[in-house]
Short mmCIF file of C-alpha atoms and ligand atoms in Angstrom, two decimals:
data_model
loop_
_atom_site.label_atom_id
_atom_site.label_comp_id
_atom_site.label_asym_id
_atom_site.label_seq_id
_atom_site.Cartn_x
_atom_site.Cartn_y
_atom_site.Cartn_z
CA MET J 18 -91.02 65.91 33.48
CA ASN J 19 -90.38 62.28 33.91
CA LEU J 20 -89.62 61.61 30.29
CA LEU J 21 -86.46 62.82 28.52
CA ALA J 22 -85.51 63.57 24.93
CA PRO J 23 -83.19 60.84 23.52
CA HIS J 24 -79.51 61.65 24.00
CA SER J 25 -77.00 61.28 21.18
CA GLU J 26 -75.52 58.12 22.80
CA LEU J 27 -78.96 56.33 22.78
CA LEU J 28 -79.50 57.36 19.13
CA ALA J 29 -76.01 56.07 18.13
CA THR J 30 -76.67 52.77 19.87
CA LEU J 31 -80.02 52.36 18.09
CA GLN J 32 -78.43 53.16 14.80
CA ARG J 33 -75.80 50.53 15.29
CA ARG J 34 -78.34 47.94 16.50
CA LEU J 35 -80.94 48.52 13.78
CA GLY J 36 -78.72 49.27 10.74
CA PRO J 37 -79.53 51.54 7.74
CA HIS J 38 -82.86 50.03 7.04
CA GLY J 39 -84.03 50.27 10.61
CA PHE J 40 -83.02 53.72 11.66
CA THR J 41 -83.31 57.23 10.20
CA THR J 42 -83.39 60.76 11.30
CA ASP J 43 -83.66 62.06 7.75
CA PRO J 44 -86.49 64.64 7.63
CA PHE J 45 -87.37 63.49 4.09
CA ASP J 46 -87.90 59.80 5.17
CA MET J 47 -89.70 60.82 8.31
CA GLU J 48 -92.03 63.43 6.80
CA PRO J 49 -94.96 61.15 5.63
CA TRP J 50 -95.26 59.62 9.12
CA LEU J 51 -95.36 62.76 11.22
CA THR J 52 -98.85 63.98 10.32
CA ASP J 53 -102.13 62.02 10.95
CA TRP J 54 -104.31 60.73 8.05
CA ARG J 55 -106.86 63.51 8.49
CA GLY J 56 -104.02 66.15 8.36
CA ARG J 57 -105.21 67.49 11.85
CA VAL J 58 -102.04 67.00 13.91
CA ARG J 59 -98.48 67.36 12.98
CA GLY J 60 -95.99 65.67 15.33
CA GLU J 61 -92.27 65.45 15.90
CA ALA J 62 -89.94 62.56 16.49
CA ALA J 63 -86.14 62.29 17.27
CA ALA J 64 -85.90 59.28 14.97
CA LEU J 65 -87.89 56.85 12.95
CA LEU J 66 -87.08 53.21 13.96
CA SER J 67 -88.18 50.30 11.72
CA PRO J 68 -87.15 47.10 13.41
CA ALA J 69 -87.05 43.80 11.39
CA ASN J 70 -88.02 41.46 14.21
CA ARG J 71 -89.33 41.08 17.69
CA GLU J 72 -85.81 40.94 19.19
CA GLU J 73 -85.07 44.37 17.76
CA VAL J 74 -88.36 45.71 19.15
CA ALA J 75 -87.50 44.39 22.62
CA ASP J 76 -84.08 46.02 22.50
CA ILE J 77 -85.56 49.34 21.43
CA VAL J 78 -88.11 49.32 24.30
CA ARG J 79 -85.43 48.23 26.80
CA LEU J 80 -82.96 50.99 25.72
CA ALA J 81 -85.71 53.61 25.57
CA GLY J 82 -86.98 52.61 29.00
CA ALA J 83 -83.43 52.88 30.49
CA ALA J 84 -83.14 56.35 29.06
CA ARG J 85 -86.79 57.31 29.96
CA VAL J 86 -87.59 58.21 26.32
CA ALA J 87 -91.07 57.95 24.87
CA ILE J 88 -92.00 55.35 22.16
CA VAL J 89 -94.90 55.93 19.75
CA PRO J 90 -95.81 52.67 17.99
CA GLN J 91 -97.09 53.18 14.37
CA GLY J 92 -98.52 50.84 11.73
CA GLY J 93 -100.13 52.34 8.65
CA ASN J 94 -100.80 55.69 10.20
CA THR J 95 -104.48 55.64 9.29
CA SER J 96 -105.72 56.48 12.79
CA MET J 97 -108.79 58.72 12.80
CA VAL J 98 -107.77 60.22 16.17
CA ALA J 99 -104.05 60.92 15.61
CA GLY J 100 -103.21 57.94 17.81
CA ALA J 101 -99.98 57.16 15.96
CA THR J 102 -98.81 60.70 15.54
CA PRO J 103 -95.46 61.14 17.49
CA VAL J 104 -94.96 63.60 20.28
CA ALA J 105 -91.91 65.87 20.50
CA GLY J 106 -88.79 64.01 21.78
CA SER J 107 -90.18 60.55 21.04
CA LEU J 108 -88.90 57.62 19.09
CA LEU J 109 -91.40 56.73 16.31
CA LEU J 110 -91.48 52.93 16.20
CA SER J 111 -92.76 51.69 12.85
CA LEU J 112 -93.76 48.02 12.62
CA ARG J 113 -94.11 48.21 8.81
CA ARG J 114 -91.06 46.07 8.11
CA MET J 115 -92.42 43.17 10.12
CA ARG J 116 -94.79 41.79 7.65
CA ALA J 117 -94.23 38.00 7.71
CA ILE J 118 -97.11 35.60 7.78
CA ARG J 119 -95.63 33.14 10.15
CA SER J 120 -98.23 30.45 9.58
CA ILE J 121 -101.67 30.10 8.08
CA SER J 122 -103.67 26.98 8.34
CA PRO J 123 -107.05 25.84 7.08
CA ASP J 124 -107.03 23.05 9.62
CA ASP J 125 -107.23 25.16 12.77
CA ASN J 126 -108.52 28.21 10.91
CA ILE J 127 -105.73 30.49 12.27
CA ALA J 128 -103.29 32.86 10.74
CA THR J 129 -100.33 33.96 12.79
CA VAL J 130 -98.94 37.12 11.31
CA GLU J 131 -96.52 39.88 12.29
CA ALA J 132 -97.80 43.28 13.29
CA GLY J 133 -96.88 45.07 10.05
CA VAL J 134 -98.90 42.87 7.76
CA ILE J 135 -101.35 44.88 5.82
CA LEU J 136 -104.95 43.96 6.13
CA SER J 137 -105.49 43.42 2.37
CA ASP J 138 -102.41 41.18 2.21
CA LEU J 139 -103.95 38.98 4.97
CA HIS J 140 -107.23 38.94 2.98
CA ASP J 141 -105.24 37.60 -0.07
CA ALA J 142 -103.27 35.08 1.90
CA ALA J 143 -106.49 33.66 3.51
CA ALA J 144 -108.22 33.53 0.09
CA ALA J 145 -105.32 31.51 -1.26
CA ILE J 146 -106.13 28.63 1.24
CA GLY J 147 -109.92 28.93 0.80
CA ARG J 148 -110.50 30.97 3.91
CA ARG J 149 -111.11 34.57 4.80
CA PHE J 150 -110.25 37.01 7.48
CA PRO J 151 -113.66 38.63 8.14
CA LEU J 152 -112.64 42.19 9.05
CA SER J 153 -112.75 44.89 6.44
CA LEU J 154 -112.56 48.67 6.25
CA GLY J 155 -111.86 51.53 3.85
CA ALA J 156 -108.26 51.64 4.85
CA LYS J 157 -107.58 47.96 4.23
CA GLY J 158 -104.72 48.80 1.73
CA SER J 159 -102.60 50.62 4.43
CA ALA J 160 -103.85 49.61 7.87
CA THR J 161 -101.74 47.06 9.61
CA ILE J 162 -102.64 44.17 11.97
CA GLY J 163 -100.87 45.74 14.88
CA GLY J 164 -102.86 48.99 14.35
CA LEU J 165 -106.15 47.15 13.86
CA VAL J 166 -105.56 45.09 17.03
CA SER J 167 -104.48 48.14 18.96
CA THR J 168 -107.55 50.11 18.08
CA ASN J 169 -109.87 47.11 18.32
CA ALA J 170 -111.00 48.10 14.86
CA GLY J 171 -114.52 47.53 13.67
CA GLY J 172 -115.35 48.05 9.99
CA THR J 173 -118.12 46.73 7.83
CA GLN J 174 -118.46 43.08 8.83
CA VAL J 175 -118.90 43.52 12.58
CA LEU J 176 -122.63 42.68 12.30
CA ARG J 177 -121.75 38.99 11.90
CA PHE J 178 -118.18 38.59 13.06
CA GLY J 179 -117.64 41.22 15.78
CA THR J 180 -114.82 43.67 16.15
CA MET J 181 -111.04 42.79 16.15
CA ARG J 182 -111.31 41.62 19.73
CA ALA J 183 -113.67 38.72 18.63
CA LEU J 184 -111.22 37.68 15.97
CA LEU J 185 -108.16 37.79 18.14
CA ALA J 186 -106.94 34.28 19.11
CA GLY J 187 -103.42 35.12 20.45
CA ILE J 188 -100.91 37.92 20.76
CA GLU J 189 -97.18 38.42 21.02
CA ALA J 190 -96.04 41.83 22.47
CA VAL J 191 -93.09 43.58 23.99
CA LEU J 192 -94.16 45.06 27.33
CA PRO J 193 -92.91 48.48 28.56
CA ASP J 194 -90.05 46.84 30.50
CA GLY J 195 -88.73 45.24 27.34
CA SER J 196 -89.95 41.74 28.22
CA LEU J 197 -91.59 39.57 25.53
CA PHE J 198 -95.12 38.30 26.18
CA GLU J 199 -95.60 35.17 24.16
CA GLY J 200 -99.17 34.42 23.92
CA LEU J 201 -99.75 33.31 20.31
CA SER J 202 -100.92 29.68 20.94
CA ALA J 203 -104.55 30.07 19.79
CA LEU J 204 -106.18 28.27 22.65
CA ARG J 205 -110.00 28.12 22.48
CA LYS J 206 -110.11 27.90 26.28
CA ASP J 207 -107.64 29.59 28.63
CA ASN J 208 -108.59 30.69 32.09
CA ARG J 209 -105.31 31.84 33.57
CA GLY J 210 -106.80 35.03 35.05
CA TYR J 211 -106.63 38.48 33.41
CA ASP J 212 -106.61 38.20 29.57
CA LEU J 213 -103.46 40.04 28.52
CA ARG J 214 -104.49 39.42 24.95
CA GLN J 215 -107.56 41.45 25.30
CA LEU J 216 -105.89 44.05 27.48
CA LEU J 217 -103.42 44.88 24.74
CA ALA J 218 -106.25 44.94 22.12
CA GLY J 219 -107.73 48.47 22.09
CA ALA J 220 -104.78 49.81 24.26
CA GLU J 221 -103.65 52.02 21.37
CA GLY J 222 -100.00 51.25 22.02
CA THR J 223 -100.09 52.54 25.57
CA LEU J 224 -99.29 49.17 27.18
CA GLY J 225 -96.73 47.71 24.86
CA VAL J 226 -95.81 46.97 21.29
CA ILE J 227 -97.71 44.25 19.55
CA THR J 228 -95.20 42.21 17.40
CA ALA J 229 -97.51 39.51 16.12
CA ALA J 230 -101.14 38.21 16.42
CA SER J 231 -102.92 34.88 15.84
CA LEU J 232 -106.22 35.65 14.09
CA LYS J 233 -109.40 33.58 13.53
CA LEU J 234 -110.24 32.70 9.87
CA VAL J 235 -113.62 31.63 8.54
CA PRO J 236 -114.57 29.72 5.47
CA ALA J 237 -114.43 31.53 2.14
CA VAL J 238 -117.71 32.94 0.85
CA GLY J 239 -119.37 30.68 -1.70
CA SER J 240 -121.37 33.49 -3.33
CA ARG J 241 -122.67 36.88 -2.33
CA ALA J 242 -125.42 39.37 -3.23
CA VAL J 243 -124.84 43.02 -2.75
CA ALA J 244 -127.80 45.49 -2.86
CA TRP J 245 -128.00 49.31 -2.85
CA VAL J 246 -131.27 50.40 -1.37
CA GLY J 247 -133.02 53.79 -1.35
CA LEU J 248 -135.20 54.56 1.70
CA GLU J 249 -136.58 57.44 3.56
CA SER J 250 -135.15 57.27 7.11
CA PRO J 251 -132.68 55.44 9.40
CA ASP J 252 -135.77 53.97 11.10
CA ALA J 253 -136.83 52.39 7.89
CA ALA J 254 -133.22 51.11 7.36
CA LEU J 255 -133.18 49.49 10.76
CA ARG J 256 -136.54 47.80 10.19
CA LEU J 257 -135.21 46.44 6.88
CA LEU J 258 -132.18 45.10 8.59
CA ARG J 259 -134.33 43.30 11.20
CA LEU J 260 -136.56 41.95 8.37
CA LEU J 261 -133.50 40.63 6.47
CA GLU J 262 -132.09 38.99 9.65
CA THR J 263 -135.41 37.36 10.32
CA ARG J 264 -135.56 35.87 6.88
CA LEU J 265 -131.89 35.18 6.29
CA GLY J 266 -130.29 34.82 9.72
CA ASP J 267 -126.64 35.55 10.03
CA ARG J 268 -126.05 35.48 6.30
CA VAL J 269 -126.59 39.22 6.44
CA GLU J 270 -122.98 40.24 6.79
CA GLY J 271 -122.99 43.90 5.77
CA PHE J 272 -125.50 46.65 6.37
CA GLU J 273 -124.22 50.29 6.06
CA LEU J 274 -126.13 53.53 6.09
CA VAL J 275 -125.33 56.30 3.64
CA PRO J 276 -127.20 59.58 3.56
CA ARG J 277 -127.91 61.58 0.38
CA GLU J 278 -125.01 63.97 1.24
CA GLY J 279 -122.62 61.14 1.68
CA LEU J 280 -123.36 59.66 -1.72
CA GLY J 281 -123.21 63.17 -3.19
CA LEU J 282 -119.69 63.63 -1.85
CA VAL J 283 -118.53 60.29 -3.32
CA LEU J 284 -120.09 61.02 -6.70
CA LEU J 285 -118.38 64.39 -6.68
CA HIS J 286 -114.88 63.29 -5.52
CA VAL J 287 -114.32 59.73 -6.66
CA GLU J 288 -113.60 59.11 -10.31
CA GLY J 289 -115.92 56.61 -11.90
CA ALA J 290 -118.45 56.57 -9.07
CA ARG J 291 -122.02 56.18 -10.27
CA ASN J 292 -125.43 56.32 -8.48
CA PRO J 293 -126.90 52.79 -8.78
CA LEU J 294 -130.50 54.12 -8.50
CA ALA J 295 -132.33 56.40 -10.94
CA ALA J 296 -134.16 58.64 -8.37
CA ASP J 297 -132.83 60.68 -5.44
CA HIS J 298 -133.29 59.20 -1.92
CA ALA J 299 -132.69 60.78 1.51
CA TRP J 300 -130.95 57.64 2.78
CA HIS J 301 -129.44 54.50 1.31
CA ALA J 302 -128.48 51.12 2.79
CA LEU J 303 -125.73 48.88 1.39
CA VAL J 304 -126.67 45.28 2.10
CA GLU J 305 -124.41 42.24 1.68
CA VAL J 306 -125.78 38.67 2.08
CA THR J 307 -123.50 35.71 1.59
CA ALA J 308 -124.00 31.91 1.15
CA PRO J 309 -121.45 29.20 1.94
CA GLU J 310 -120.02 27.02 -0.82
CA GLY J 311 -122.39 24.49 -2.26
CA GLU J 312 -125.56 26.48 -1.32
CA PRO J 313 -127.78 28.43 -3.73
CA GLU J 314 -126.70 31.94 -4.55
CA PRO J 315 -128.48 34.40 -2.25
CA ALA J 316 -129.33 37.02 -4.86
CA GLU J 317 -132.72 35.57 -5.78
CA ARG J 318 -133.94 35.30 -2.17
CA LEU J 319 -132.60 38.79 -1.36
CA GLY J 320 -134.48 40.08 -4.43
CA GLU J 321 -137.77 38.49 -3.22
CA ILE J 322 -137.36 40.11 0.25
CA LEU J 323 -136.52 43.52 -1.21
CA ALA J 324 -139.48 43.34 -3.59
CA TRP J 325 -141.74 42.47 -0.68
CA ALA J 326 -140.23 45.39 1.35
CA MET J 327 -140.92 47.80 -1.52
CA GLN J 328 -144.53 46.62 -1.84
CA GLU J 329 -144.95 47.31 1.90
CA THR J 330 -143.34 50.76 1.36
CA LEU J 331 -140.58 49.99 3.77
CA ILE J 332 -138.07 50.86 1.08
CA GLN J 333 -138.40 53.15 -1.92
CA ASP J 334 -136.08 51.39 -4.49
CA ALA J 335 -133.32 48.76 -4.65
CA VAL J 336 -130.93 47.29 -7.08
CA ILE J 337 -128.92 44.00 -6.66
CA ALA J 338 -125.47 44.00 -8.22
CA ALA J 339 -125.57 41.88 -11.39
CA ASN J 340 -121.99 40.75 -11.11
CA GLU J 341 -118.89 40.85 -9.01
CA GLY J 342 -117.70 44.10 -10.67
CA GLN J 343 -120.89 45.84 -9.82
CA ALA J 344 -120.80 44.53 -6.27
CA GLN J 345 -117.36 46.01 -5.85
CA ALA J 346 -118.59 49.34 -7.34
CA PHE J 347 -121.46 49.46 -4.76
CA TRP J 348 -118.92 48.77 -1.97
CA ALA J 349 -116.58 51.45 -3.29
CA LEU J 350 -119.41 54.06 -2.90
CA ARG J 351 -119.33 53.21 0.84
CA ASP J 352 -115.61 52.56 1.40
CA ASN J 353 -114.60 55.80 -0.32
CA LEU J 354 -116.95 58.01 1.78
CA SER J 355 -114.10 59.04 4.28
CA GLU J 356 -111.75 59.81 1.49
CA ALA J 357 -114.37 61.87 -0.38
CA GLU J 358 -115.24 63.73 2.78
CA ARG J 359 -111.46 64.47 3.34
CA ARG J 360 -111.17 65.76 -0.21
CA ASP J 361 -114.18 68.03 0.22
CA GLY J 362 -112.62 69.81 3.18
CA ILE J 363 -112.35 69.77 6.90
CA SER J 364 -115.19 68.32 9.01
CA VAL J 365 -115.95 67.76 12.65
CA LYS J 366 -115.88 64.00 12.86
CA HIS J 367 -117.58 61.80 15.43
CA ASP J 368 -117.59 58.06 16.02
CA ILE J 369 -120.50 57.42 18.25
CA ALA J 370 -122.38 54.45 19.62
CA VAL J 371 -125.79 54.10 21.20
CA PRO J 372 -127.82 50.94 21.67
CA VAL J 373 -128.74 49.77 18.16
CA ALA J 374 -132.56 50.19 18.49
CA ALA J 375 -132.00 53.74 19.76
CA MET J 376 -129.86 55.02 16.93
CA PRO J 377 -132.68 56.01 14.47
CA ALA J 378 -134.42 58.15 17.07
CA PHE J 379 -131.02 59.52 18.14
CA ILE J 380 -130.22 60.71 14.59
CA ALA J 381 -133.75 62.17 14.22
CA GLU J 382 -133.64 63.98 17.57
CA ALA J 383 -130.02 65.07 17.63
CA SER J 384 -129.96 66.46 13.99
CA PRO J 385 -132.35 69.45 14.61
CA MET J 386 -130.74 70.20 17.87
CA ILE J 387 -127.33 70.53 16.20
CA THR J 388 -128.62 72.67 13.39
CA ALA J 389 -130.45 74.84 15.89
CA ALA J 390 -127.21 75.42 17.74
CA PHE J 391 -125.09 75.71 14.55
CA PRO J 392 -127.33 77.13 11.90
CA ALA J 393 -127.01 75.68 8.43
CA ALA J 394 -124.32 73.29 9.50
CA ARG J 395 -124.31 70.23 7.15
CA LEU J 396 -124.84 66.88 8.86
CA LEU J 397 -123.34 63.67 7.54
CA PRO J 398 -124.32 60.72 9.70
CA PHE J 399 -123.14 57.55 8.06
CA GLY J 400 -121.94 54.06 8.69
CA HIS J 401 -122.53 50.98 10.80
CA LEU J 402 -126.25 51.29 11.68
CA GLY J 403 -126.46 47.58 12.56
CA ASP J 404 -123.83 47.94 15.20
CA GLY J 405 -125.37 51.10 16.67
CA ASN J 406 -122.26 52.99 15.45
CA ILE J 407 -122.72 56.06 13.32
CA HIS J 408 -120.01 58.60 12.17
CA PHE J 409 -121.96 61.74 12.96
CA ASN J 410 -119.86 64.18 11.02
CA ILE J 411 -120.69 67.84 10.73
CA ARG J 412 -119.41 70.41 8.21
CA ASN J 413 -119.64 74.19 7.72
CA PRO J 414 -122.66 75.78 6.04
CA ALA J 415 -122.42 75.53 2.23
CA GLY J 416 -120.42 78.36 0.73
CA SER J 417 -118.77 79.44 4.02
CA ASP J 418 -115.13 79.30 4.88
CA ALA J 419 -114.60 75.75 6.06
CA ALA J 420 -111.37 76.38 8.07
CA ALA J 421 -112.71 79.42 9.79
CA TRP J 422 -115.98 77.73 10.66
CA PHE J 423 -114.14 74.67 11.93
CA ALA J 424 -111.69 76.75 14.13
CA GLN J 425 -114.53 78.61 15.61
CA ASN J 426 -117.00 75.74 16.22
CA ASN J 427 -115.11 72.43 16.35
CA VAL J 428 -114.93 72.11 20.14
CA ALA J 429 -118.48 73.29 20.82
CA VAL J 430 -119.94 71.00 18.07
CA SER J 431 -118.20 68.02 19.49
CA ARG J 432 -119.27 68.87 23.06
CA LEU J 433 -122.93 69.02 21.97
CA VAL J 434 -122.78 65.72 20.12
CA HIS J 435 -120.96 63.91 22.92
CA ASP J 436 -123.30 65.36 25.57
CA LEU J 437 -126.24 64.02 23.62
CA VAL J 438 -124.54 60.65 23.18
CA THR J 439 -123.71 60.46 26.87
CA LYS J 440 -127.24 61.35 27.82
CA ALA J 441 -128.41 58.43 25.56
CA GLY J 442 -126.07 56.03 27.37
CA GLY J 443 -123.69 55.86 24.51
CA SER J 444 -119.93 56.11 23.76
CA LEU J 445 -117.98 58.93 22.11
CA SER J 446 -115.65 56.30 20.54
CA ALA J 447 -117.33 53.22 19.02
CA GLU J 448 -114.26 52.05 16.92
CA HIS J 449 -111.62 54.62 16.35
CA GLY J 450 -110.26 54.83 19.83
CA ILE J 451 -109.38 57.96 21.86
CA GLY J 452 -105.88 58.81 20.55
CA GLN J 453 -105.12 62.46 21.18
CA LEU J 454 -108.05 64.07 19.36
CA LYS J 455 -110.65 62.63 21.78
CA LEU J 456 -108.58 62.80 24.90
CA ALA J 457 -110.08 66.01 26.34
CA GLU J 458 -113.64 64.90 25.66
CA PHE J 459 -112.91 61.44 27.18
CA ALA J 460 -111.48 63.08 30.31
CA ARG J 461 -114.56 65.29 30.54
CA LEU J 462 -117.16 62.53 30.05
CA ALA J 463 -115.69 59.15 31.14
CA GLY J 464 -116.41 59.36 34.89
CA PRO J 465 -114.02 58.74 37.72
CA VAL J 466 -114.38 54.98 38.12
CA ARG J 467 -113.55 54.25 34.41
CA LEU J 468 -110.70 56.74 34.36
CA GLY J 469 -109.31 55.49 37.67
CA ALA J 470 -109.23 51.86 36.46
CA LEU J 471 -107.67 52.91 33.21
CA ARG J 472 -104.92 54.87 34.96
CA ALA J 473 -104.23 52.09 37.39
CA ILE J 474 -103.76 49.50 34.63
CA LYS J 475 -101.51 51.95 32.69
CA HIS J 476 -99.46 52.68 35.76
CA ALA J 477 -99.02 49.03 36.68
CA LEU J 478 -97.69 47.94 33.28
CA ASP J 479 -95.89 51.19 32.28
CA PRO J 480 -94.87 52.98 35.48
CA MET J 481 -92.58 55.46 33.68
CA GLY J 482 -95.24 56.29 31.04
CA ILE J 483 -92.86 55.65 28.04
CA MET J 484 -95.54 54.04 25.88
CA ASN J 485 -97.43 56.39 23.61
CA PRO J 486 -97.74 59.28 26.07
CA GLY J 487 -100.55 61.74 25.63
CA LYS J 488 -102.86 59.16 24.06
CA LEU J 489 -105.91 57.37 25.38
CA VAL J 490 -105.22 57.72 29.17
CA PRO J 491 -106.02 61.24 30.43
CA LEU J 492 -103.86 62.63 33.18
CA ALA J 493 -105.31 62.63 36.70
CA PRO J 494 -106.21 66.06 38.02
CA GLY J 495 -103.09 67.79 39.14
CA GLU J 496 -100.86 64.97 37.64
CA ALA J 497 -97.90 66.19 35.61
CA ALA J 498 -97.22 64.91 32.06
CA PRO J 499 -94.69 62.02 32.17
P1 FAD Z 513 -102.00 53.43 13.12
O1 FAD Z 513 -102.84 54.47 12.64
O2 FAD Z 513 -100.55 53.43 12.72
O3 FAD Z 513 -102.04 53.27 14.71
C1 FAD Z 513 -103.31 53.29 15.43
C2 FAD Z 513 -103.02 53.08 16.91
O4 FAD Z 513 -102.44 51.84 17.18
C3 FAD Z 513 -102.08 54.14 17.46
O5 FAD Z 513 -102.45 54.41 18.74
C4 FAD Z 513 -100.65 53.44 17.42
O6 FAD Z 513 -99.79 53.81 18.43
C5 FAD Z 513 -101.16 51.96 17.78
N1 FAD Z 513 -100.34 50.88 17.14
C6 FAD Z 513 -100.14 50.76 15.78
N2 FAD Z 513 -99.38 49.53 15.69
C7 FAD Z 513 -99.12 49.12 16.96
C8 FAD Z 513 -98.41 47.99 17.37
N3 FAD Z 513 -97.86 47.10 16.62
N4 FAD Z 513 -98.36 47.83 18.72
C9 FAD Z 513 -98.96 48.65 19.63
N5 FAD Z 513 -99.62 49.72 19.15
C10 FAD Z 513 -99.78 49.99 17.85
N6 FAD Z 513 -111.52 52.03 11.81
C11 FAD Z 513 -112.61 51.18 12.16
O7 FAD Z 513 -112.60 50.71 13.25
N7 FAD Z 513 -113.53 50.96 11.24
C12 FAD Z 513 -113.59 51.50 10.02
O8 FAD Z 513 -114.56 51.28 9.26
C13 FAD Z 513 -112.47 52.32 9.66
N8 FAD Z 513 -112.46 52.87 8.42
C14 FAD Z 513 -111.43 53.64 8.11
C15 FAD Z 513 -111.35 54.10 6.79
C16 FAD Z 513 -110.27 54.94 6.35
C17 FAD Z 513 -110.28 55.50 4.97
C18 FAD Z 513 -109.31 55.29 7.32
C19 FAD Z 513 -108.17 56.18 6.95
C20 FAD Z 513 -109.31 54.74 8.60
C21 FAD Z 513 -110.36 53.95 9.06
N9 FAD Z 513 -110.46 53.47 10.29
C22 FAD Z 513 -111.50 52.64 10.64
C23 FAD Z 513 -109.50 53.79 11.41
C24 FAD Z 513 -108.70 52.66 11.95
O9 FAD Z 513 -108.39 52.84 13.30
C25 FAD Z 513 -107.47 52.27 11.21
O10 FAD Z 513 -107.67 52.15 9.86
C26 FAD Z 513 -106.75 51.06 11.69
O11 FAD Z 513 -107.27 50.41 12.85
C27 FAD Z 513 -105.41 51.53 12.14
O12 FAD Z 513 -104.33 50.74 11.56
P2 FAD Z 513 -102.95 51.37 11.35
O13 FAD Z 513 -101.99 50.22 11.05
O14 FAD Z 513 -103.01 52.47 10.37
O15 FAD Z 513 -102.58 51.95 12.72
C1 MLT Z 514 -115.81 54.44 8.09
O1 MLT Z 514 -116.64 53.68 8.70
O2 MLT Z 514 -115.72 54.75 6.92
C2 MLT Z 514 -114.66 54.97 9.05
O3 MLT Z 514 -114.74 54.39 10.34
C3 MLT Z 514 -113.96 56.10 8.71
C4 MLT Z 514 -114.64 57.43 9.08
O4 MLT Z 514 -115.24 57.57 10.20
O5 MLT Z 514 -114.52 58.32 8.28
ZN1 ZN Z 515 -116.49 53.33 10.67
#
């Protein structure tokens, strides 16, 4: 073993350096941060460190490196793959106290914010200056900028604005040797070789600790129209999306797929949730179209297109939100799906991507293959159809013991789904990352060239392997854990 548990002298030094607000070993204070959001993995940490600024982060990393102690960076702990769950003997490094908005300007459309800023707080800050930060997801009330950058998060506006990488203009990070990389100046052009900013994005805390980021803002929305549509298949949904894009261009900002079972879970578990349509539909699409300030509201045009689509039997029914409250209620049906699924019980979750045009056929072909192999398993494919990214989740047969079914089938179910995805040229992680829950499958399916390059980069920047060990980067055959 290369890595060591922190000795008492190191802990005492950290305690002195960080003070009472920045250091604790109290089990009560640490408890909420030791288990992942899904409740799948419980970790352990020698201490919870909450630095107040980048200098404290740099000192922690330098001291931990000198003592060969592992560091696990953590933001809101909303990872879907237990990426921020600490490993035994590690220092859990929370960025949650670092939540300053250092600058935000409508002139250059950039916000420079510390890693612990919560996504919804950034949304509010941007709105206050007539701008917006166009990345949103169900965990926006807890997920932090550091975590969102480190997972290259996607969410529900990728269709128009891309994932976090596309919105990242600059980064500040403490590298594994304790040095500070200052790359916040949001240059539109910068060709000084390898892009460290993009290397740290999606690195899941394995290459350093992000302390701040410069993020691109876009003009605030003038008005929006949000529709809830009933249709018979993912294929019809994709055809509807292409129709909307043809007629409305990039004003189509959101297009999410929700199956009957998904809506059912939200109606069952989320207080106040109501089905916007009268009849039952096998599939639904949530559509958001926006217009800039000064332009006509998009509801009328969207209504015309949906009416035409209904006449052509492309869709079965649709309703456009009559006001902002209803628009939010439609979005809540989508955003609460993960929470409703969690309340319902354990499920085998997947986060797959295939080329966009191939996704409807993938769902149609994979579904019967899965139920043939796992009879009566309940399928819940939902999400970002327009990005070719579906959460192809699978639950136990109705009425059976969920935990027992999960324990028995979890690994085999995921292998089947991931094999099918790999055969279709896809990815087993579209937006959640690898963390620890997907590590074995990633090692099995990634191929030696990808894995070799990943390991070489990791080793070059973090030769001792102190940054978030056991996540993202699989060990090489025969390699000992750090
Ligand atoms: P954490 O969970 O704390 O950490 C995530 C990873 O980043 C870990 O590997 C951690 O070590 C690392 N990390 C955290 N902070 C830093 C830092 N400052 N420096 C270096 N490394 C760091 N994801 C999507 O992409 N799209 C979605 O639509 C989506 N919806 C979600 C809905 C719900 C209800 C939930 C619970 C999660 C959802 N997610 C989604 C998962 C998503 O990955 C996270 O919400 C978010 O990206 C993580 O932010 P966080 O601050 O909670 O990070
Ligand atoms: C979502 O799109 O809601 C998320 O990525 C979370 C999930 O997969 O449950
Ligand atoms: Zn998602």
